[in-house]
PDB file of C-alpha atoms in Angstrom:
ATOM      1  CA  MET A   1      -0.597 100.085 141.154  1.00 61.00           C
ATOM      2  CA  SER A   2      -0.085 103.332 139.255  1.00 70.00           C
ATOM      3  CA  ASN A   3      -3.023 104.735 137.332  1.00 95.00           C
ATOM      4  CA  ILE A   4      -1.582 105.669 133.927  1.00 97.00           C
ATOM      5  CA  SER A   5      -3.939 106.728 131.170  1.00 97.00           C
ATOM      6  CA  SER A   6      -3.562 104.920 127.872  1.00 96.00           C
ATOM      7  CA  LEU A   7      -3.678 108.383 126.258  1.00 97.00           C
ATOM      8  CA  ALA A   8      -0.548 109.539 128.073  1.00 98.00           C
ATOM      9  CA  PHE A   9       2.980 108.995 126.774  1.00 98.00           C
ATOM     10  CA  VAL A  10       5.201 107.377 129.389  1.00 98.00           C
ATOM     11  CA  HIS A  11       8.646 106.244 128.315  1.00 98.00           C
ATOM     12  CA  PRO A  12       9.189 102.580 129.195  1.00 97.00           C
ATOM     13  CA  GLU A  13      12.327 103.484 131.186  1.00 97.00           C
ATOM     14  CA  ALA A  14      10.493 106.024 133.358  1.00 98.00           C
ATOM     15  CA  ILE A  15       9.893 104.961 136.963  1.00 97.00           C
ATOM     16  CA  ILE A  16       6.377 105.699 138.227  1.00 97.00           C
ATOM     17  CA  GLY A  17       5.650 105.124 141.907  1.00 96.00           C
ATOM     18  CA  LYS A  18       2.777 103.288 143.522  1.00 95.00           C
ATOM     19  CA  ASP A  19      -0.624 105.031 143.413  1.00 96.00           C
ATOM     20  CA  ALA A  20       0.691 107.771 141.105  1.00 97.00           C
ATOM     21  CA  ILE A  21      -1.787 109.106 138.538  1.00 98.00           C
ATOM     22  CA  VAL A  22      -0.829 110.123 134.998  1.00 98.00           C
ATOM     23  CA  GLU A  23      -3.709 111.756 133.174  1.00 98.00           C
ATOM     24  CA  PRO A  24      -4.424 111.761 129.423  1.00 98.00           C
ATOM     25  CA  PHE A  25      -2.000 113.660 127.155  1.00 98.00           C
ATOM     26  CA  ALA A  26       0.711 113.996 129.790  1.00 98.00           C
ATOM     27  CA  TYR A  27       4.251 113.383 128.473  1.00 98.00           C
ATOM     28  CA  ILE A  28       6.844 111.608 130.610  1.00 98.00           C
ATOM     29  CA  ASP A  29      10.323 111.153 129.120  1.00 98.00           C
ATOM     30  CA  ARG A  30      13.071 108.619 129.761  1.00 98.00           C
ATOM     31  CA  ASN A  31      15.301 109.072 132.839  1.00 98.00           C
ATOM     32  CA  VAL A  32      12.376 110.303 134.942  1.00 98.00           C
ATOM     33  CA  GLU A  33      11.371 109.161 138.419  1.00 98.00           C
ATOM     34  CA  ILE A  34       7.992 110.050 139.925  1.00 98.00           C
ATOM     35  CA  GLY A  35       7.157 109.214 143.532  1.00 98.00           C
ATOM     36  CA  GLU A  36       4.206 107.463 145.115  1.00 97.00           C
ATOM     37  CA  GLY A  37       0.883 109.250 145.038  1.00 97.00           C
ATOM     38  CA  THR A  38       1.956 112.043 142.710  1.00 98.00           C
ATOM     39  CA  VAL A  39      -0.576 113.329 140.171  1.00 98.00           C
ATOM     40  CA  VAL A  40       0.640 114.353 136.727  1.00 98.00           C
ATOM     41  CA  MET A  41      -2.270 116.168 135.110  1.00 98.00           C
ATOM     42  CA  SER A  42      -3.227 116.409 131.446  1.00 98.00           C
ATOM     43  CA  ASN A  43      -0.867 118.212 129.052  1.00 98.00           C
ATOM     44  CA  SER A  44       1.985 118.498 131.547  1.00 98.00           C
ATOM     45  CA  THR A  45       5.484 117.622 130.355  1.00 98.00           C
ATOM     46  CA  ILE A  46       8.112 115.833 132.469  1.00 98.00           C
ATOM     47  CA  LEU A  47      11.451 115.647 130.654  1.00 98.00           C
ATOM     48  CA  SER A  48      14.676 113.690 131.113  1.00 98.00           C
ATOM     49  CA  GLY A  49      16.404 114.330 134.422  1.00 98.00           C
ATOM     50  CA  ALA A  50      13.263 114.949 136.472  1.00 98.00           C
ATOM     51  CA  ARG A  51      13.086 113.483 139.974  1.00 98.00           C
ATOM     52  CA  ILE A  52       9.683 114.184 141.496  1.00 98.00           C
ATOM     53  CA  GLY A  53       8.835 113.212 145.062  1.00 98.00           C
ATOM     54  CA  LYS A  54       5.783 111.716 146.712  1.00 98.00           C
ATOM     55  CA  ASN A  55       2.248 113.178 146.733  1.00 98.00           C
ATOM     56  CA  CYS A  56       3.029 116.104 144.436  1.00 98.00           C
ATOM     57  CA  THR A  57       0.570 117.608 141.963  1.00 98.00           C
ATOM     58  CA  ILE A  58       1.756 118.761 138.547  1.00 98.00           C
ATOM     59  CA  PHE A  59      -0.959 120.867 136.896  1.00 98.00           C
ATOM     60  CA  PRO A  60      -1.709 121.181 133.156  1.00 98.00           C
ATOM     61  CA  HIS A  61       0.922 122.712 130.869  1.00 98.00           C
ATOM     62  CA  ALA A  62       3.682 122.715 133.500  1.00 98.00           C
ATOM     63  CA  THR A  63       7.091 121.679 132.149  1.00 98.00           C
ATOM     64  CA  ILE A  64       9.639 120.081 134.483  1.00 98.00           C
ATOM     65  CA  SER A  65      13.317 119.499 133.597  1.00 98.00           C
ATOM     66  CA  ALA A  66      13.554 121.238 130.233  1.00 98.00           C
ATOM     67  CA  ILE A  67      17.128 122.093 129.270  1.00 98.00           C
ATOM     68  CA  PRO A  68      18.455 125.372 130.723  1.00 98.00           C
ATOM     69  CA  GLN A  69      18.022 128.683 128.952  1.00 97.00           C
ATOM     70  CA  ASP A  70      21.762 129.210 129.363  1.00 96.00           C
ATOM     71  CA  LEU A  71      24.183 129.496 126.451  1.00 94.00           C
ATOM     72  CA  LYS A  72      26.914 127.833 128.534  1.00 93.00           C
ATOM     73  CA  PHE A  73      24.894 124.624 128.685  1.00 96.00           C
ATOM     74  CA  LYS A  74      26.538 121.949 126.513  1.00 95.00           C
ATOM     75  CA  GLY A  75      24.126 119.079 126.973  1.00 95.00           C
ATOM     76  CA  GLU A  76      25.677 117.705 130.162  1.00 97.00           C
ATOM     77  CA  ASP A  77      23.678 115.321 132.345  1.00 96.00           C
ATOM     78  CA  SER A  78      21.770 117.199 135.038  1.00 98.00           C
ATOM     79  CA  MET A  79      18.537 117.031 136.994  1.00 98.00           C
ATOM     80  CA  ALA A  80      15.504 118.912 138.226  1.00 98.00           C
ATOM     81  CA  VAL A  81      14.581 117.607 141.669  1.00 98.00           C
ATOM     82  CA  ILE A  82      11.164 118.240 143.235  1.00 98.00           C
ATOM     83  CA  GLY A  83      10.518 117.311 146.871  1.00 98.00           C
ATOM     84  CA  ASP A  84       7.460 115.708 148.449  1.00 98.00           C
ATOM     85  CA  ARG A  85       3.982 117.276 148.628  1.00 98.00           C
ATOM     86  CA  THR A  86       4.909 120.153 146.333  1.00 98.00           C
ATOM     87  CA  SER A  87       2.284 121.693 144.069  1.00 98.00           C
ATOM     88  CA  ILE A  88       3.312 122.974 140.641  1.00 98.00           C
ATOM     89  CA  ARG A  89       0.527 124.959 139.050  1.00 98.00           C
ATOM     90  CA  GLU A  90      -0.441 125.682 135.453  1.00 98.00           C
ATOM     91  CA  CYS A  91       2.321 126.684 132.993  1.00 98.00           C
ATOM     92  CA  VAL A  92       5.129 126.617 135.574  1.00 98.00           C
ATOM     93  CA  THR A  93       8.593 125.891 134.167  1.00 98.00           C
ATOM     94  CA  VAL A  94      11.414 124.324 136.186  1.00 98.00           C
ATOM     95  CA  ASN A  95      14.619 123.949 134.145  1.00 98.00           C
ATOM     96  CA  ARG A  96      17.232 121.354 134.973  1.00 98.00           C
ATOM     97  CA  GLY A  97      20.727 122.209 136.169  1.00 98.00           C
ATOM     98  CA  THR A  98      24.019 122.836 134.386  1.00 98.00           C
ATOM     99  CA  ALA A  99      27.617 121.832 135.073  1.00 96.00           C
ATOM    100  CA  SER A 100      27.678 124.645 137.668  1.00 96.00           C
ATOM    101  CA  ARG A 101      25.659 122.690 140.264  1.00 97.00           C
ATOM    102  CA  GLY A 102      24.215 119.746 138.397  1.00 97.00           C
ATOM    103  CA  SER A 103      20.681 120.130 139.705  1.00 98.00           C
ATOM    104  CA  THR A 104      17.837 122.543 140.124  1.00 98.00           C
ATOM    105  CA  VAL A 105      16.138 121.750 143.434  1.00 98.00           C
ATOM    106  CA  VAL A 106      12.656 122.550 144.744  1.00 98.00           C
ATOM    107  CA  GLY A 107      12.058 121.342 148.295  1.00 98.00           C
ATOM    108  CA  ASN A 108       9.175 119.757 150.178  1.00 98.00           C
ATOM    109  CA  ASP A 109       5.746 121.374 150.660  1.00 98.00           C
ATOM    110  CA  CYS A 110       6.372 124.180 148.177  1.00 98.00           C
ATOM    111  CA  LEU A 111       3.776 125.981 146.058  1.00 98.00           C
ATOM    112  CA  LEU A 112       4.810 127.279 142.647  1.00 98.00           C
ATOM    113  CA  MET A 113       1.869 129.296 141.341  1.00 98.00           C
ATOM    114  CA  ALA A 114       0.861 129.639 137.695  1.00 98.00           C
ATOM    115  CA  TYR A 115       3.411 130.910 135.153  1.00 98.00           C
ATOM    116  CA  SER A 116       6.283 131.045 137.649  1.00 98.00           C
ATOM    117  CA  HIS A 117       9.751 130.103 136.369  1.00 98.00           C
ATOM    118  CA  VAL A 118      12.629 128.420 138.189  1.00 98.00           C
ATOM    119  CA  ALA A 119      15.835 128.653 136.158  1.00 98.00           C
ATOM    120  CA  HIS A 120      18.853 126.362 136.087  1.00 98.00           C
ATOM    121  CA  ASP A 121      20.650 125.511 139.326  1.00 98.00           C
ATOM    122  CA  CYS A 122      18.230 127.337 141.632  1.00 98.00           C
ATOM    123  CA  VAL A 123      17.760 125.887 145.110  1.00 98.00           C
ATOM    124  CA  LEU A 124      14.414 126.354 146.860  1.00 98.00           C
ATOM    125  CA  LYS A 125      14.186 124.854 150.312  1.00 98.00           C
ATOM    126  CA  ASP A 126      10.965 123.771 152.088  1.00 98.00           C
ATOM    127  CA  PHE A 127       7.599 125.583 152.309  1.00 98.00           C
ATOM    128  CA  VAL A 128       8.586 128.191 149.708  1.00 98.00           C
ATOM    129  CA  ILE A 129       5.777 129.980 147.840  1.00 98.00           C
ATOM    130  CA  LEU A 130       6.290 131.602 144.433  1.00 98.00           C
ATOM    131  CA  GLY A 131       3.379 133.841 143.449  1.00 98.00           C
ATOM    132  CA  ASN A 132       1.889 133.896 139.969  1.00 98.00           C
ATOM    133  CA  ALA A 133       4.392 134.863 137.236  1.00 98.00           C
ATOM    134  CA  THR A 134       7.351 135.135 139.623  1.00 98.00           C
ATOM    135  CA  GLN A 135      10.578 134.636 137.688  1.00 98.00           C
ATOM    136  CA  LEU A 136      13.848 133.303 139.141  1.00 98.00           C
ATOM    137  CA  ALA A 137      17.075 133.679 137.176  1.00 98.00           C
ATOM    138  CA  GLY A 138      19.847 131.097 137.402  1.00 98.00           C
ATOM    139  CA  GLU A 139      21.415 129.953 140.687  1.00 98.00           C
ATOM    140  CA  VAL A 140      19.012 131.799 142.964  1.00 98.00           C
ATOM    141  CA  GLU A 141      18.774 130.372 146.503  1.00 98.00           C
ATOM    142  CA  ILE A 142      15.601 130.649 148.589  1.00 98.00           C
ATOM    143  CA  ASP A 143      15.447 129.486 152.199  1.00 98.00           C
ATOM    144  CA  ASP A 144      12.559 127.888 154.131  1.00 98.00           C
ATOM    145  CA  PHE A 145       9.138 129.593 154.374  1.00 98.00           C
ATOM    146  CA  ALA A 146      10.014 132.472 152.034  1.00 98.00           C
ATOM    147  CA  ILE A 147       7.061 133.976 150.152  1.00 98.00           C
ATOM    148  CA  LEU A 148       7.613 135.820 146.865  1.00 98.00           C
ATOM    149  CA  SER A 149       4.394 137.574 145.882  1.00 98.00           C
ATOM    150  CA  GLY A 150       3.158 137.656 142.294  1.00 98.00           C
ATOM    151  CA  GLY A 151       5.295 139.089 139.527  1.00 98.00           C
ATOM    152  CA  THR A 152       8.547 139.179 141.503  1.00 98.00           C
ATOM    153  CA  LEU A 153      11.724 139.195 139.389  1.00 98.00           C
ATOM    154  CA  VAL A 154      14.889 137.831 141.024  1.00 98.00           C
ATOM    155  CA  HIS A 155      18.399 138.492 139.660  1.00 98.00           C
ATOM    156  CA  GLN A 156      20.786 135.560 139.151  1.00 97.00           C
ATOM    157  CA  PHE A 157      22.864 134.423 142.143  1.00 98.00           C
ATOM    158  CA  THR A 158      20.585 136.251 144.603  1.00 98.00           C
ATOM    159  CA  ARG A 159      19.860 134.697 148.012  1.00 98.00           C
ATOM    160  CA  ILE A 160      16.532 135.107 149.803  1.00 98.00           C
ATOM    161  CA  GLY A 161      16.477 134.323 153.514  1.00 98.00           C
ATOM    162  CA  ALA A 162      14.079 132.227 155.566  1.00 98.00           C
ATOM    163  CA  HIS A 163      10.664 133.557 156.638  1.00 98.00           C
ATOM    164  CA  THR A 164      10.814 136.534 154.265  1.00 98.00           C
ATOM    165  CA  MET A 165       7.952 138.225 152.436  1.00 98.00           C
ATOM    166  CA  ILE A 166       8.578 140.063 149.150  1.00 98.00           C
ATOM    167  CA  GLN A 167       6.063 142.564 147.793  1.00 97.00           C
ATOM    168  CA  GLY A 168       4.407 141.682 144.487  1.00 97.00           C
ATOM    169  CA  GLY A 169       5.987 143.159 141.393  1.00 97.00           C
ATOM    170  CA  SER A 170       9.355 143.649 143.087  1.00 97.00           C
ATOM    171  CA  LYS A 171      12.703 143.537 141.306  1.00 98.00           C
ATOM    172  CA  VAL A 172      15.209 141.792 143.577  1.00 98.00           C
ATOM    173  CA  PRO A 173      18.846 142.682 142.716  1.00 97.00           C
ATOM    174  CA  LYS A 174      20.332 142.087 146.191  1.00 97.00           C
ATOM    175  CA  ASP A 175      20.138 139.437 148.897  1.00 98.00           C
ATOM    176  CA  VAL A 176      17.112 139.590 151.230  1.00 98.00           C
ATOM    177  CA  PRO A 177      18.008 138.867 154.890  1.00 98.00           C
ATOM    178  CA  PRO A 178      15.917 136.377 156.902  1.00 98.00           C
ATOM    179  CA  TYR A 179      12.683 137.300 158.755  1.00 98.00           C
ATOM    180  CA  THR A 180      12.160 140.533 156.777  1.00 98.00           C
ATOM    181  CA  MET A 181       9.563 142.131 154.540  1.00 97.00           C
ATOM    182  CA  VAL A 182      10.882 144.015 151.523  1.00 98.00           C
ATOM    183  CA  GLY A 183       9.161 146.149 148.922  1.00 96.00           C
ATOM    184  CA  ARG A 184       9.041 149.546 147.193  1.00 94.00           C
ATOM    185  CA  GLU A 185      11.119 150.683 144.214  1.00 92.00           C
ATOM    186  CA  PRO A 186      14.058 150.402 144.487  1.00 93.00           C
ATOM    187  CA  LEU A 187      13.709 147.421 146.807  1.00 96.00           C
ATOM    188  CA  THR A 188      14.184 148.241 150.502  1.00 96.00           C
ATOM    189  CA  TYR A 189      13.671 146.739 153.937  1.00 97.00           C
ATOM    190  CA  VAL A 190      10.236 147.768 155.222  1.00 95.00           C
ATOM    191  CA  GLY A 191       9.979 145.758 158.468  1.00 96.00           C
ATOM    192  CA  LEU A 192       9.784 142.280 159.910  1.00 97.00           C
ATOM    193  CA  ASN A 193       7.502 139.584 158.547  1.00 97.00           C
ATOM    194  CA  VAL A 194       5.719 139.595 161.909  1.00 97.00           C
ATOM    195  CA  VAL A 195       2.560 137.831 160.738  1.00 96.00           C
ATOM    196  CA  GLY A 196       4.586 135.020 159.188  1.00 97.00           C
ATOM    197  CA  LEU A 197       6.755 134.643 162.269  1.00 97.00           C
ATOM    198  CA  ARG A 198       3.716 134.437 164.562  1.00 97.00           C
ATOM    199  CA  ARG A 199       2.115 131.840 162.314  1.00 96.00           C
ATOM    200  CA  ARG A 200       5.261 129.752 162.659  1.00 96.00           C
ATOM    201  CA  SER A 201       5.216 129.978 166.466  1.00 97.00           C
ATOM    202  CA  PHE A 202       8.004 132.485 167.019  1.00 97.00           C
ATOM    203  CA  SER A 203       7.539 133.931 170.496  1.00 97.00           C
ATOM    204  CA  GLY A 204       7.092 137.621 171.245  1.00 97.00           C
ATOM    205  CA  GLU A 205      10.551 137.598 172.820  1.00 97.00           C
ATOM    206  CA  GLN A 206      12.105 136.150 169.664  1.00 97.00           C
ATOM    207  CA  ILE A 207      10.322 138.664 167.445  1.00 98.00           C
ATOM    208  CA  ASN A 208      11.406 141.580 169.634  1.00 97.00           C
ATOM    209  CA  SER A 209      14.990 140.317 169.549  1.00 97.00           C
ATOM    210  CA  ILE A 210      14.947 140.116 165.752  1.00 98.00           C
ATOM    211  CA  GLN A 211      13.406 143.595 165.581  1.00 97.00           C
ATOM    212  CA  GLU A 212      16.284 144.995 167.654  1.00 97.00           C
ATOM    213  CA  ILE A 213      18.847 143.409 165.334  1.00 97.00           C
ATOM    214  CA  TYR A 214      17.285 145.073 162.316  1.00 97.00           C
ATOM    215  CA  ARG A 215      17.053 148.385 164.167  1.00 96.00           C
ATOM    216  CA  TYR A 216      20.854 148.281 164.398  1.00 96.00           C
ATOM    217  CA  LEU A 217      21.164 147.281 160.745  1.00 95.00           C
ATOM    218  CA  TYR A 218      18.668 149.626 159.136  1.00 94.00           C
ATOM    219  CA  GLN A 219      17.487 152.355 161.493  1.00 91.00           C
ATOM    220  CA  ALA A 220      20.378 153.396 163.767  1.00 91.00           C
ATOM    221  CA  GLY A 221      22.522 155.167 161.180  1.00 90.00           C
ATOM    222  CA  TYR A 222      25.333 152.578 161.077  1.00 92.00           C
ATOM    223  CA  ASN A 223      26.818 151.086 157.945  1.00 93.00           C
ATOM    224  CA  ILE A 224      26.586 147.290 157.660  1.00 93.00           C
ATOM    225  CA  THR A 225      30.066 146.643 159.076  1.00 94.00           C
ATOM    226  CA  GLN A 226      29.468 148.893 162.074  1.00 96.00           C
ATOM    227  CA  ALA A 227      26.031 147.415 162.691  1.00 96.00           C
ATOM    228  CA  LEU A 228      27.307 143.831 162.628  1.00 97.00           C
ATOM    229  CA  GLU A 229      30.086 144.676 165.067  1.00 96.00           C
ATOM    230  CA  ARG A 230      27.685 146.272 167.527  1.00 97.00           C
ATOM    231  CA  ILE A 231      25.155 143.440 167.168  1.00 97.00           C
ATOM    232  CA  GLU A 232      27.838 140.869 168.006  1.00 96.00           C
ATOM    233  CA  ASN A 233      29.105 142.904 170.949  1.00 96.00           C
ATOM    234  CA  GLU A 234      25.874 144.278 172.393  1.00 96.00           C
ATOM    235  CA  LEU A 235      22.960 141.937 171.653  1.00 96.00           C
ATOM    236  CA  PRO A 236      22.228 138.517 173.181  1.00 95.00           C
ATOM    237  CA  ASP A 237      23.633 135.423 171.499  1.00 96.00           C
ATOM    238  CA  THR A 238      20.551 133.748 169.974  1.00 96.00           C
ATOM    239  CA  PRO A 239      20.046 131.385 167.007  1.00 96.00           C
ATOM    240  CA  GLU A 240      18.187 134.134 165.146  1.00 97.00           C
ATOM    241  CA  ARG A 241      20.984 136.658 165.758  1.00 97.00           C
ATOM    242  CA  ASN A 242      23.620 134.222 164.542  1.00 97.00           C
ATOM    243  CA  HIS A 243      21.524 133.283 161.502  1.00 97.00           C
ATOM    244  CA  ILE A 244      21.195 136.935 160.452  1.00 98.00           C
ATOM    245  CA  ILE A 245      24.902 137.667 161.025  1.00 97.00           C
ATOM    246  CA  ALA A 246      26.001 134.614 159.031  1.00 97.00           C
ATOM    247  CA  PHE A 247      23.610 135.426 156.183  1.00 98.00           C
ATOM    248  CA  ILE A 248      24.899 138.997 155.834  1.00 97.00           C
ATOM    249  CA  LYS A 249      28.574 138.083 156.198  1.00 96.00           C
ATOM    250  CA  ASN A 250      28.199 135.420 153.501  1.00 96.00           C
ATOM    251  CA  SER A 251      26.373 137.723 151.077  1.00 96.00           C
ATOM    252  CA  SER A 252      28.370 138.160 147.875  1.00 93.00           C
ATOM    253  CA  ARG A 253      25.845 140.486 146.251  1.00 94.00           C
ATOM    254  CA  GLY A 254      25.195 142.618 149.336  1.00 95.00           C
ATOM    255  CA  VAL A 255      21.847 142.921 151.091  1.00 97.00           C
ATOM    256  CA  VAL A 256      18.877 145.152 150.287  1.00 96.00           C
ATOM    257  CA  ARG A 257      18.971 148.741 151.482  1.00 91.00           C
ATOM    258  CA  GLY A 258      17.189 150.142 154.504  1.00 87.00           C
ATOM    259  CA  ASN A 259      14.358 152.609 154.123  1.00 74.00           C
ATOM    260  CA  MET A 260      16.278 155.284 156.065  1.00 57.00           C
ATOM    261  CA  GLU A 261      19.317 155.142 153.795  1.00 46.00           C
ATOM    262  CA  GLY A 262      19.967 157.781 151.179  1.00 39.00           C
TER     263      GLY A 262
END
């Protein structure tokens, strides 16, 4: 049985999973689905189009699936999808999608800290952390295990690679390649996210291989095209190498600069 407070508003068409908890003064709209074991705390607001997974926690004053802050939005049906075991802290806002993609998606095991904002049509994969007051513009994509420290501002359409770490207070106008740390003003590559990679059981050999790839890209004096050509021709064929090459080749905004570039 779900534990729904009599002081909460839950639309009769909303679907609330087994063992979910809805605390007093929460608001749950029509066309909402909430998975088993999820806790919706007091004064949180879950609006039409929300699909929330199992064993999540929605903290007070969070708002999930409000309409996009996008003047092109014309009231079309869309969703905000939250995966399993994700924690959405106080005053977080996750807007639903537009006709562009149809859904805003936050993956499994994510942590969205207080006052962070996820705009329309963003896609966050699994184990992503958004620090306090981090703000994502529309259609941002963030890959697994990325960490955006507090107060980060991300431009629309930007892509952030897996296992990255972004310095707090950063403005992110370009794509951030996987496995890297970026910071400073303007934003630049400052090294590998070595601590994060070790925590996720990357071997020393893998880390050294990734380091060599980024030496070609950012420290050997090549432009991006030259660096990619030499990486493909001179460095071992590994999953990490191929992931980095594919990410950069598919970057429409271009990737962040290196700290040795003028």
